Amino acid sequence: MAAEMQRFVTSEDDDEEMGMDVKEEDDEDDDDGEKNIESPPMLGVDGGLASASSNNRFVHHQQYQEQPTPQGGSRRCRPQEEKERTKLRERQRRAITAKILAGLRRHGNYNLRVRADINDVIAALAREAGWVVLPDGTTFPSRSQGARPVGGTCSTVVTSSSSHIPAQQTPPISLRGISSPYQNTVDYNACQMKSVFVPTSSPYDESSSIRTNSSPLLGDGGDVHNDPLLGGSIDSLDNKQVDISTKLQERDFAGTPYVPVYVMLPLGIINMKCELVDPDGIIKQLRVLKSINVDGVMIDCWWGIVEAHVPQEYNWNGYKRLFQIVRELKLKLQVVMSFHECGGNIGDDVCIPLPNWVAEIGRSNPDIYFTDRAGRRNPECLSWGIDKERVLRGRTAVEVYFDYMRSFRAEFDEFFEDGMISMIEVGLGPCGELRYPSYPVKHGWRYPGIGEFQCYDQYMLNSLRKAAENRGHSFWARGPDNAGSYNSCPHETGFFCDGGDYDGYYGRFFLNWYSQVLIEHGDRVLSLANLVFEGTCIAVKLSGTPWWYKTASHATELTSGFYNSCNRDGYAAIVAMLKKHGVILNFTCAGMSLLNQNVDFSEALADPEGLTWQVLNTAWDVCVPVASENALPCHDREGYNYLSEKAKPMNDPDGRHLFSFTYLRLSPLLMERHNFLEFERFVKRVHGEAVLDILA
């Protein structure tokens, strides 16, 4: 708190010192005018404010003198003592504001920028209360508030920026007052790292959940009053808001930085025999994409297809044909080294398992797969516990990945040399993402369950045992026994509840080890990837898990391997590892794809926007480029406006933007005329081109 106050109080002193005298005098004049609005300036000081009970003050006011001005008038010259008092009052106001900001950050999970002022606080509170606050300060009720409650009762109202981006609801309790005791100054400072710049919500992204008591526009009986200052009733405000929102949605991106746009190709474009499916159809679709200046395409190179039958025998035939087509059309390529299984997850429409020879090993040694507390194996990807274990026909898992990448680099050398392959994304876990497979649908997980720790194969348990012995507490060589099950809520468990074991000595040890295994896995694989793909951009995909983000423990992130509880920045160490290898972060809040189901969003205490901005700011602050992709299918104007705003945040003071954007994915639905025209418009805007209304 002291550090926050000191930073807030002193950060602007040097900048404002030169102009302090003028500002203070203006403030004093305003104060005097408020006290005696009809009195002349000198009378308001020497006459109207003097009294028998304040001789010292009278003497002080007599010290004011009049100085001529170029316009022939006069102004007061105040003594240094009064200037110092004004400075002190200003510092006191800043200190109070700093305490308010610190309290909201610590207990309320408000994302406020470091140099936020009282206007930002008021705007944040107004938005949560159901009001729309425009960038110029114009404030009016949300049109989706509906009828206000009678008698001051509490109601929950939802607004939505898009049919594809569900609005976030917040229950009337439990959000505020979330607190977890900070263990030390380091923990508190780590928490403050999350409180970095967060741009104002975009005009088409009224993302905050709305919670309000009786409105000031309501009388005691709950009747709606016309407010002459607002120019009419709430009904008229609704109409005004529609007009304003329509205009604000059309933010002009002309002249903004160029962000490349790629399109992800269909999952089944290469069959299990490594043959290109429907090459003629692909050529036609790629030509259409080229016609609207799409920069390139992204394609998964599946380990389960290329090295399917025999170790170190690679079949790249289908990919060769596809790459030649892409090169002939002068498009760029982003290639994903996919070391995971396809199928069984949301959005998967094909099934591509791990190589057959790996499955054979797994049948005799199932510990090569991630395992939960009940002993259920997950064959979606290999356990990180065998990264250095020679259990794959004499090779370690890392060596298998290295050999695969080396084969790809040699096979497609000409495409690297001519620069057609612009990026390699290295798969590091389930769905190609750097995380544990902690919420597998095949094991019964359903949103918004917290998931389970995946550390119960013998190799991970051996690693945990060594870590516990090195710490001097061998009895810590176990996973938590009170962490619930896949579909538990944090408050239902002894480990993740407020004040639970996650923040005790054992809990901190276990979570440190669990998250460190994730970081070390990424570090090992990326070290070899840099050797193979030297001179080519390398990316890593990180997927956000935003449900339960507004709780103290951040349980879903913990089971996924991100030690991001409320008093820690769990992404700083990951970003530092990526920066070490010069890697691009491809981030998407993939958990949002789950929110289009008929589930109670409010009960999950999710905050996709807050999580996204925490990760992006953590990366940008250390100059790690960030790419992204859409987590939800998008074919409408509002959805594309949302994506455009995320690609180029309007209020970022440093003008930061995405390194590239990948659209998921190429499909017959995208190629329909209306949908494709909207997509063309989106591409132009992200490229920074002027756009006319294509559909006008």
mmCIF file of C-alpha atoms in Angstrom, residues 344-345 369-380 437-446 451-454 485-487:
data_model
loop_
_atom_site.group_PDB
_atom_site.id
_atom_site.type_symbol
_atom_site.label_atom_id
_atom_site.label_comp_id
_atom_site.label_asym_id
_atom_site.label_seq_id
_atom_site.Cartn_x
_atom_site.Cartn_y
_atom_site.Cartn_z
ATOM 1 C CA GLY A 344 -12.653 -35.279 -28.328
ATOM 2 C CA ASN A 345 -12.331 -31.547 -27.685
ATOM 3 C CA TYR A 369 0.392 -40.306 -20.479
ATOM 4 C CA PHE A 370 -0.862 -37.648 -18.084
ATOM 5 C CA THR A 371 -2.787 -39.245 -15.212
ATOM 6 C CA ASP A 372 -5.302 -37.854 -12.731
ATOM 7 C CA ARG A 373 -5.724 -38.736 -9.056
ATOM 8 C CA ALA A 374 -8.128 -41.590 -9.848
ATOM 9 C CA GLY A 375 -5.574 -43.174 -12.185
ATOM 10 C CA ARG A 376 -7.359 -42.284 -15.445
ATOM 11 C CA ARG A 377 -4.921 -41.870 -18.340
ATOM 12 C CA ASN A 378 -5.232 -39.161 -20.967
ATOM 13 C CA PRO A 379 -3.722 -40.217 -24.343
ATOM 14 C CA GLU A 380 -4.181 -36.735 -25.802
ATOM 15 C CA PRO A 437 -4.825 -31.376 -19.801
ATOM 16 C CA SER A 438 -6.681 -30.559 -16.600
ATOM 17 C CA TYR A 439 -10.233 -30.349 -17.963
ATOM 18 C CA PRO A 440 -10.719 -33.237 -20.447
ATOM 19 C CA VAL A 441 -14.254 -33.683 -21.715
ATOM 20 C CA LYS A 442 -13.606 -37.420 -22.161
ATOM 21 C CA HIS A 443 -13.209 -37.774 -18.386
ATOM 22 C CA GLY A 444 -16.528 -36.127 -17.641
ATOM 23 C CA TRP A 445 -15.426 -32.535 -17.175
ATOM 24 C CA ARG A 446 -18.071 -29.918 -17.882
ATOM 25 C CA GLY A 451 -10.518 -29.518 -13.356
ATOM 26 C CA GLU A 452 -7.959 -31.760 -11.680
ATOM 27 C CA PHE A 453 -4.210 -31.843 -11.244
ATOM 28 C CA GLN A 454 -2.507 -34.138 -13.780
ATOM 29 C CA SER A 485 -12.928 -33.376 -8.708
ATOM 30 C CA TYR A 486 -13.258 -32.207 -12.306
ATOM 31 C CA ASN A 487 -16.630 -30.533 -11.804
#
